[in-house]
Amino acid sequence: MAERRLILLAAVLVAMAALFTLWNLRAPYGFILSLRLTKLASLCVVGAAIGTATVLFQTVAANRLLTPGIVGFDALFVFIQTMLVLSLGGAGFAALPALAQFGAETAILIVAALVLFGVLLRKGGDDILRLVLTGVILGVLLRGLAGLAQRLLDPSEFAIVQQATFATFGAVDRTQLAIAAALLALGLLAAMRLARHLDLAALGRVTAMPLGLDHDRIILVALGIVAMLVAVSTALVGPITFLGLLAASLAHAVLQSWRHALLLPGAAIIGATILVSGQFVFERLLGLQSTLTVIVEFLGGLLFLFLVLRRPRP
Amino acid sequence: MIELNAVSVEKSGAPILNDISLSFGQGGITALIGPNGAGKSTLLHAIAGLVAPTCGTVRVEGLDMARARPPERARHVALLAQDERVTARLTVRDLVGFGRWSHHHGRPRDADRRMVRDALDIFDLNPLAERRLDALSGGQRQRAFVAMAWAQETPWLLLDEPLSALDPRHARDIMDRLHALTRPGPAQRSVVIVLHDLGVAARYADRIVALKDGRLVTSGPRVLAMTGGMLSDLFGTGLALERIKGRDVVVPV
């Protein structure tokens, strides 16, 4: 049953991708097709990476409300971008070779994410309230520091930071996209190899360890994959806080399964479908630009509130 | 056989268990009793290999539990912890199936499926097999967890206060089932259980291990070790054993 739903989800993504690519296609066909396919690929890579990373993160944290963005990862990204512009100067930052910038950002974000998630889950893993509060407060602290640093920038440098920290699919570099896609494939493959262990890890440490799971090792590997996936997608287009929550919640709701062999690809497909169909509606049907992430954040935020308010009291 | 040799455990520098040496063979129900903070749960986790002793060794059927790999440990003891908080949307059959994980690592075979069927039979869970855990009562849920631990097919079942959230009827149901498991037969297991209800310990335990402030106070057959004087000293309040309708009952004095 769940397998059929997964196939159906994949079919919906293919249909939306075809619509996005071919709707109202005009001459010069080659040029427009090439632009659209690049954008389609970036939407799919980012959606799949964030969807997969969120399911993994929620399993690791044993909580369906949390996402890397909610516990401070996005604030960390804004902080790092601001500090890069501040230390290199606007011209220095802009003059960085795109590939080097992408590589360095990805590497910094992976290390920072590992430290952030490691500290949060090690210190507060048993206490979700403490984990969320620590993440939120860390986020406020980092945004505050970034805000302070942004006041030291001149207007042109500030504009560069604004552009770098707002998610956009408009100008994705193809080489970066290819690297991101390769890393996504690597991450997805590693996550799928871990899927059977994650099924057990989802029962929580106290239940899973006596059943024979090397829990701490699995969590470490899973966190490594999460760090890589969110770092790659954020470095590619910028942060989208609530997309993961939407994709993971929909994957659980649609597939009605605890099996990560289905949930992981399911969340990846749904993440990609949300972005592709959203971009199709806004760009092709409504003729709007740059509003997709705002809507994703709005809907994701509403879902987050709904999930928080719906949770039964312990 | 479970053997603890001079086991001490510290957490954040504070001693939790202090120089515990103790051994007991398979068979029957062993009750761990003692006041709050005595170290009962830590002792159980140390036996399961989930808490590494600061010094000393824990061996179960000859296996050094602190050094063993998790799947190997899980084939020697099954531990049901105190605060099972499974949030995944599992059915009872799924949960019991996880008991076989150390045998199949996520790829169940016929023998595993047969064991799950047996566990559902033994614990009368067949009518609930396709029900989700969050749709069960506390007693049914606890029965499902015990069935999962039984399906692990280990010689030892370690249970940390499995009756704490149960009313007397469900508590008695669980204890009757555990007692039945310790009788000779193909489903036989040895049970080590942390109990706060001394009446339950007096009625069901074959062996008593009493702890206070991380130290072993006494261990031995229940009929010899569990006396009113020992219980009064252990809990710091007057307690006596009375015989009512042919059974030992603990009463305050």
Short mmCIF file of N, CA and C in Angstrom, two decimals, chain B residues 53-157:
data_model
loop_
_atom_site.label_atom_id
_atom_site.label_comp_id
_atom_site.label_asym_id
_atom_site.label_seq_id
_atom_site.Cartn_x
_atom_site.Cartn_y
_atom_site.Cartn_z
N PRO B 53 30.43 -0.09 33.93
CA PRO B 53 30.91 0.09 35.30
C PRO B 53 32.18 0.94 35.33
N THR B 54 32.31 1.78 36.34
CA THR B 54 33.55 2.54 36.53
C THR B 54 34.68 1.56 36.88
N CYS B 55 34.36 0.57 37.71
CA CYS B 55 35.28 -0.56 37.90
C CYS B 55 34.46 -1.83 38.15
N GLY B 56 35.12 -2.95 38.01
CA GLY B 56 34.43 -4.23 38.15
C GLY B 56 33.92 -4.74 36.81
N THR B 57 33.39 -5.95 36.82
CA THR B 57 32.88 -6.54 35.57
C THR B 57 31.49 -7.14 35.77
N VAL B 58 30.73 -7.11 34.68
CA VAL B 58 29.42 -7.76 34.66
C VAL B 58 29.46 -8.82 33.57
N ARG B 59 29.16 -10.04 33.93
CA ARG B 59 29.12 -11.12 32.94
C ARG B 59 27.75 -11.76 32.95
N VAL B 60 27.23 -11.99 31.74
CA VAL B 60 25.96 -12.73 31.61
C VAL B 60 26.25 -13.93 30.74
N GLU B 61 26.05 -15.09 31.29
CA GLU B 61 26.40 -16.35 30.61
C GLU B 61 27.82 -16.27 30.05
N GLY B 62 28.71 -15.69 30.85
CA GLY B 62 30.13 -15.62 30.49
C GLY B 62 30.52 -14.44 29.62
N LEU B 63 29.54 -13.70 29.09
CA LEU B 63 29.84 -12.57 28.19
C LEU B 63 30.07 -11.29 29.00
N ASP B 64 31.21 -10.65 28.76
CA ASP B 64 31.50 -9.37 29.42
C ASP B 64 30.62 -8.30 28.77
N MET B 65 29.60 -7.84 29.50
CA MET B 65 28.57 -7.00 28.88
C MET B 65 29.08 -5.62 28.50
N ALA B 66 30.07 -5.11 29.21
CA ALA B 66 30.57 -3.76 28.90
C ALA B 66 31.37 -3.76 27.60
N ARG B 67 31.95 -4.90 27.26
CA ARG B 67 32.80 -4.96 26.06
C ARG B 67 32.06 -5.52 24.84
N ALA B 68 30.92 -6.17 25.09
CA ALA B 68 30.24 -6.86 23.98
C ALA B 68 29.60 -5.86 23.01
N ARG B 69 29.46 -6.27 21.75
CA ARG B 69 28.79 -5.44 20.74
C ARG B 69 27.28 -5.45 21.02
N PRO B 70 26.58 -4.37 20.68
CA PRO B 70 25.14 -4.29 21.01
C PRO B 70 24.31 -5.50 20.56
N PRO B 71 24.46 -6.02 19.33
CA PRO B 71 23.61 -7.16 18.95
C PRO B 71 23.90 -8.40 19.80
N GLU B 72 25.18 -8.56 20.18
CA GLU B 72 25.55 -9.71 20.99
C GLU B 72 24.92 -9.59 22.38
N ARG B 73 24.96 -8.38 22.94
CA ARG B 73 24.32 -8.14 24.24
C ARG B 73 22.83 -8.45 24.16
N ALA B 74 22.23 -8.02 23.03
CA ALA B 74 20.78 -8.16 22.89
C ALA B 74 20.37 -9.62 22.70
N ARG B 75 21.32 -10.50 22.45
CA ARG B 75 21.00 -11.93 22.37
C ARG B 75 21.20 -12.62 23.72
N HIS B 76 21.71 -11.86 24.70
CA HIS B 76 21.88 -12.42 26.04
C HIS B 76 20.82 -11.92 27.03
N VAL B 77 20.53 -10.60 26.96
CA VAL B 77 19.49 -10.07 27.85
C VAL B 77 18.55 -9.17 27.07
N ALA B 78 17.28 -9.21 27.48
CA ALA B 78 16.30 -8.25 26.94
C ALA B 78 15.96 -7.30 28.08
N LEU B 79 16.05 -6.01 27.81
CA LEU B 79 15.76 -5.02 28.86
C LEU B 79 14.57 -4.18 28.45
N LEU B 80 13.62 -4.09 29.37
CA LEU B 80 12.50 -3.17 29.16
C LEU B 80 12.71 -2.00 30.12
N ALA B 81 13.02 -0.83 29.56
CA ALA B 81 13.36 0.30 30.42
C ALA B 81 12.09 0.92 31.01
N GLN B 82 12.31 1.81 31.96
CA GLN B 82 11.20 2.38 32.72
C GLN B 82 10.34 3.31 31.87
N ASP B 83 10.99 4.15 31.07
CA ASP B 83 10.22 5.16 30.35
C ASP B 83 10.23 4.88 28.85
N GLU B 84 9.52 3.85 28.46
CA GLU B 84 9.36 3.56 27.03
C GLU B 84 8.48 4.65 26.43
N ARG B 85 9.04 5.43 25.50
CA ARG B 85 8.25 6.51 24.92
C ARG B 85 8.24 6.41 23.40
N VAL B 86 7.80 5.26 22.93
CA VAL B 86 7.80 5.05 21.48
C VAL B 86 6.74 5.93 20.84
N THR B 87 7.17 6.79 19.90
CA THR B 87 6.23 7.68 19.25
C THR B 87 5.93 7.26 17.81
N ALA B 88 6.74 6.31 17.29
CA ALA B 88 6.51 5.86 15.90
C ALA B 88 5.13 5.19 15.82
N ARG B 89 4.53 5.27 14.64
CA ARG B 89 3.17 4.74 14.48
C ARG B 89 3.24 3.24 14.21
N LEU B 90 3.49 2.49 15.26
CA LEU B 90 3.67 1.05 15.11
C LEU B 90 2.41 0.31 15.51
N THR B 91 2.18 -0.83 14.86
CA THR B 91 1.15 -1.74 15.37
C THR B 91 1.83 -2.64 16.40
N VAL B 92 1.00 -3.38 17.14
CA VAL B 92 1.55 -4.30 18.13
C VAL B 92 2.45 -5.33 17.44
N ARG B 93 2.03 -5.81 16.27
CA ARG B 93 2.85 -6.80 15.54
C ARG B 93 4.21 -6.21 15.15
N ASP B 94 4.18 -4.94 14.69
CA ASP B 94 5.45 -4.29 14.34
C ASP B 94 6.38 -4.23 15.56
N LEU B 95 5.80 -3.81 16.69
CA LEU B 95 6.61 -3.65 17.91
C LEU B 95 7.22 -4.98 18.33
N VAL B 96 6.40 -6.01 18.36
CA VAL B 96 6.91 -7.32 18.77
C VAL B 96 7.98 -7.78 17.78
N GLY B 97 7.77 -7.46 16.50
CA GLY B 97 8.75 -7.82 15.48
C GLY B 97 10.11 -7.19 15.74
N PHE B 98 10.12 -5.98 16.32
CA PHE B 98 11.40 -5.33 16.63
C PHE B 98 12.19 -6.12 17.67
N GLY B 99 11.49 -6.95 18.45
CA GLY B 99 12.20 -7.81 19.41
C GLY B 99 13.18 -8.75 18.72
N ARG B 100 12.95 -9.01 17.44
CA ARG B 100 13.81 -9.94 16.70
C ARG B 100 14.98 -9.25 16.01
N TRP B 101 15.11 -7.95 16.21
CA TRP B 101 16.07 -7.17 15.41
C TRP B 101 17.51 -7.68 15.52
N SER B 102 17.90 -8.07 16.74
CA SER B 102 19.29 -8.53 16.91
C SER B 102 19.54 -9.85 16.19
N HIS B 103 18.46 -10.52 15.78
CA HIS B 103 18.61 -11.78 15.04
C HIS B 103 18.60 -11.53 13.52
N HIS B 104 17.75 -10.55 13.08
CA HIS B 104 17.63 -10.40 11.61
C HIS B 104 18.12 -9.06 11.06
N HIS B 105 18.44 -8.11 11.94
CA HIS B 105 18.95 -6.80 11.53
C HIS B 105 18.09 -6.13 10.46
N GLY B 106 16.80 -6.26 10.60
CA GLY B 106 15.89 -5.57 9.69
C GLY B 106 15.44 -6.40 8.50
N ARG B 107 15.93 -7.64 8.41
CA ARG B 107 15.51 -8.52 7.30
C ARG B 107 14.92 -9.80 7.89
N PRO B 108 13.66 -9.76 8.35
CA PRO B 108 13.08 -10.92 9.03
C PRO B 108 12.96 -12.13 8.14
N ARG B 109 13.22 -13.29 8.75
CA ARG B 109 13.06 -14.56 8.04
C ARG B 109 11.87 -15.31 8.64
N ASP B 110 11.63 -16.51 8.12
CA ASP B 110 10.48 -17.29 8.60
C ASP B 110 10.55 -17.55 10.10
N ALA B 111 11.76 -17.89 10.58
CA ALA B 111 11.92 -18.19 12.01
C ALA B 111 11.54 -16.98 12.85
N ASP B 112 11.88 -15.78 12.36
CA ASP B 112 11.54 -14.56 13.10
C ASP B 112 10.03 -14.34 13.12
N ARG B 113 9.41 -14.54 11.96
CA ARG B 113 7.95 -14.35 11.89
C ARG B 113 7.24 -15.36 12.80
N ARG B 114 7.79 -16.58 12.85
CA ARG B 114 7.20 -17.62 13.72
C ARG B 114 7.31 -17.20 15.18
N MET B 115 8.45 -16.65 15.54
CA MET B 115 8.67 -16.22 16.92
C MET B 115 7.70 -15.09 17.30
N VAL B 116 7.45 -14.18 16.36
CA VAL B 116 6.51 -13.08 16.62
C VAL B 116 5.11 -13.65 16.82
N ARG B 117 4.74 -14.63 15.98
CA ARG B 117 3.41 -15.26 16.14
C ARG B 117 3.30 -15.92 17.52
N ASP B 118 4.37 -16.60 17.93
CA ASP B 118 4.36 -17.26 19.24
C ASP B 118 4.20 -16.24 20.36
N ALA B 119 4.93 -15.12 20.23
CA ALA B 119 4.86 -14.07 21.27
C ALA B 119 3.44 -13.51 21.36
N LEU B 120 2.82 -13.28 20.20
CA LEU B 120 1.45 -12.75 20.19
C LEU B 120 0.49 -13.76 20.83
N ASP B 121 0.75 -15.05 20.57
CA ASP B 121 -0.09 -16.11 21.17
C ASP B 121 0.08 -16.12 22.69
N ILE B 122 1.33 -16.21 23.12
CA ILE B 122 1.62 -16.37 24.55
C ILE B 122 1.05 -15.21 25.36
N PHE B 123 1.12 -14.00 24.82
CA PHE B 123 0.66 -12.83 25.57
C PHE B 123 -0.76 -12.40 25.17
N ASP B 124 -1.49 -13.30 24.51
CA ASP B 124 -2.88 -13.04 24.12
C ASP B 124 -3.03 -11.70 23.39
N LEU B 125 -2.13 -11.46 22.46
CA LEU B 125 -2.16 -10.17 21.75
C LEU B 125 -2.73 -10.30 20.34
N ASN B 126 -3.15 -11.50 19.96
CA ASN B 126 -3.64 -11.65 18.58
C ASN B 126 -4.78 -10.70 18.22
N PRO B 127 -5.77 -10.51 19.14
CA PRO B 127 -6.85 -9.58 18.78
C PRO B 127 -6.37 -8.13 18.62
N LEU B 128 -5.21 -7.83 19.21
CA LEU B 128 -4.70 -6.46 19.15
C LEU B 128 -3.56 -6.30 18.15
N ALA B 129 -3.21 -7.38 17.45
CA ALA B 129 -1.97 -7.40 16.66
C ALA B 129 -1.88 -6.25 15.65
N GLU B 130 -3.01 -5.87 15.04
CA GLU B 130 -2.96 -4.81 14.02
C GLU B 130 -3.35 -3.44 14.58
N ARG B 131 -3.56 -3.37 15.90
CA ARG B 131 -3.89 -2.08 16.52
C ARG B 131 -2.62 -1.27 16.71
N ARG B 132 -2.75 0.05 16.58
CA ARG B 132 -1.59 0.92 16.82
C ARG B 132 -1.35 1.08 18.31
N LEU B 133 -0.09 1.27 18.69
CA LEU B 133 0.26 1.37 20.11
C LEU B 133 -0.48 2.49 20.81
N ASP B 134 -0.66 3.62 20.10
CA ASP B 134 -1.32 4.75 20.76
C ASP B 134 -2.81 4.53 20.95
N ALA B 135 -3.33 3.39 20.44
CA ALA B 135 -4.75 3.09 20.64
C ALA B 135 -4.94 2.04 21.74
N LEU B 136 -3.87 1.71 22.46
CA LEU B 136 -3.96 0.67 23.48
C LEU B 136 -4.08 1.30 24.87
N SER B 137 -4.63 0.50 25.81
CA SER B 137 -4.64 0.95 27.20
C SER B 137 -3.24 0.72 27.78
N GLY B 138 -2.98 1.28 28.96
CA GLY B 138 -1.66 1.14 29.58
C GLY B 138 -1.28 -0.32 29.78
N GLY B 139 -2.25 -1.13 30.21
CA GLY B 139 -1.98 -2.55 30.47
C GLY B 139 -1.67 -3.30 29.19
N GLN B 140 -2.46 -3.01 28.15
CA GLN B 140 -2.24 -3.69 26.85
C GLN B 140 -0.88 -3.29 26.28
N ARG B 141 -0.56 -2.03 26.42
CA ARG B 141 0.70 -1.51 25.89
C ARG B 141 1.88 -2.20 26.59
N GLN B 142 1.79 -2.29 27.91
CA GLN B 142 2.87 -2.91 28.66
C GLN B 142 3.02 -4.39 28.28
N ARG B 143 1.87 -5.05 28.05
CA ARG B 143 1.89 -6.45 27.64
C ARG B 143 2.60 -6.58 26.28
N ALA B 144 2.34 -5.64 25.39
CA ALA B 144 2.98 -5.66 24.07
C ALA B 144 4.50 -5.50 24.21
N PHE B 145 4.92 -4.61 25.11
CA PHE B 145 6.37 -4.41 25.30
C PHE B 145 7.02 -5.66 25.90
N VAL B 146 6.32 -6.30 26.85
CA VAL B 146 6.88 -7.53 27.44
C VAL B 146 6.97 -8.61 26.35
N ALA B 147 5.96 -8.66 25.48
CA ALA B 147 6.00 -9.64 24.38
C ALA B 147 7.19 -9.36 23.46
N MET B 148 7.47 -8.08 23.22
CA MET B 148 8.62 -7.71 22.39
C MET B 148 9.91 -8.22 23.04
N ALA B 149 10.02 -8.00 24.35
CA ALA B 149 11.23 -8.43 25.06
C ALA B 149 11.34 -9.96 25.04
N TRP B 150 10.20 -10.63 25.17
CA TRP B 150 10.22 -12.10 25.14
C TRP B 150 10.68 -12.60 23.76
N ALA B 151 10.20 -11.91 22.71
CA ALA B 151 10.54 -12.33 21.34
C ALA B 151 12.03 -12.21 21.05
N GLN B 152 12.74 -11.47 21.90
CA GLN B 152 14.19 -11.34 21.72
C GLN B 152 14.90 -12.68 21.92
N GLU B 153 14.20 -13.62 22.54
CA GLU B 153 14.69 -14.99 22.72
C GLU B 153 15.98 -15.03 23.51
N THR B 154 16.03 -14.23 24.57
CA THR B 154 17.21 -14.23 25.44
C THR B 154 16.90 -15.07 26.68
N PRO B 155 17.92 -15.61 27.32
CA PRO B 155 17.64 -16.37 28.55
C PRO B 155 17.13 -15.48 29.67
N TRP B 156 17.48 -14.17 29.61
CA TRP B 156 17.14 -13.26 30.69
C TRP B 156 16.22 -12.14 30.20
N LEU B 157 15.19 -11.85 31.01
CA LEU B 157 14.34 -10.68 30.78
C LEU B 157 14.57 -9.72 31.94
#
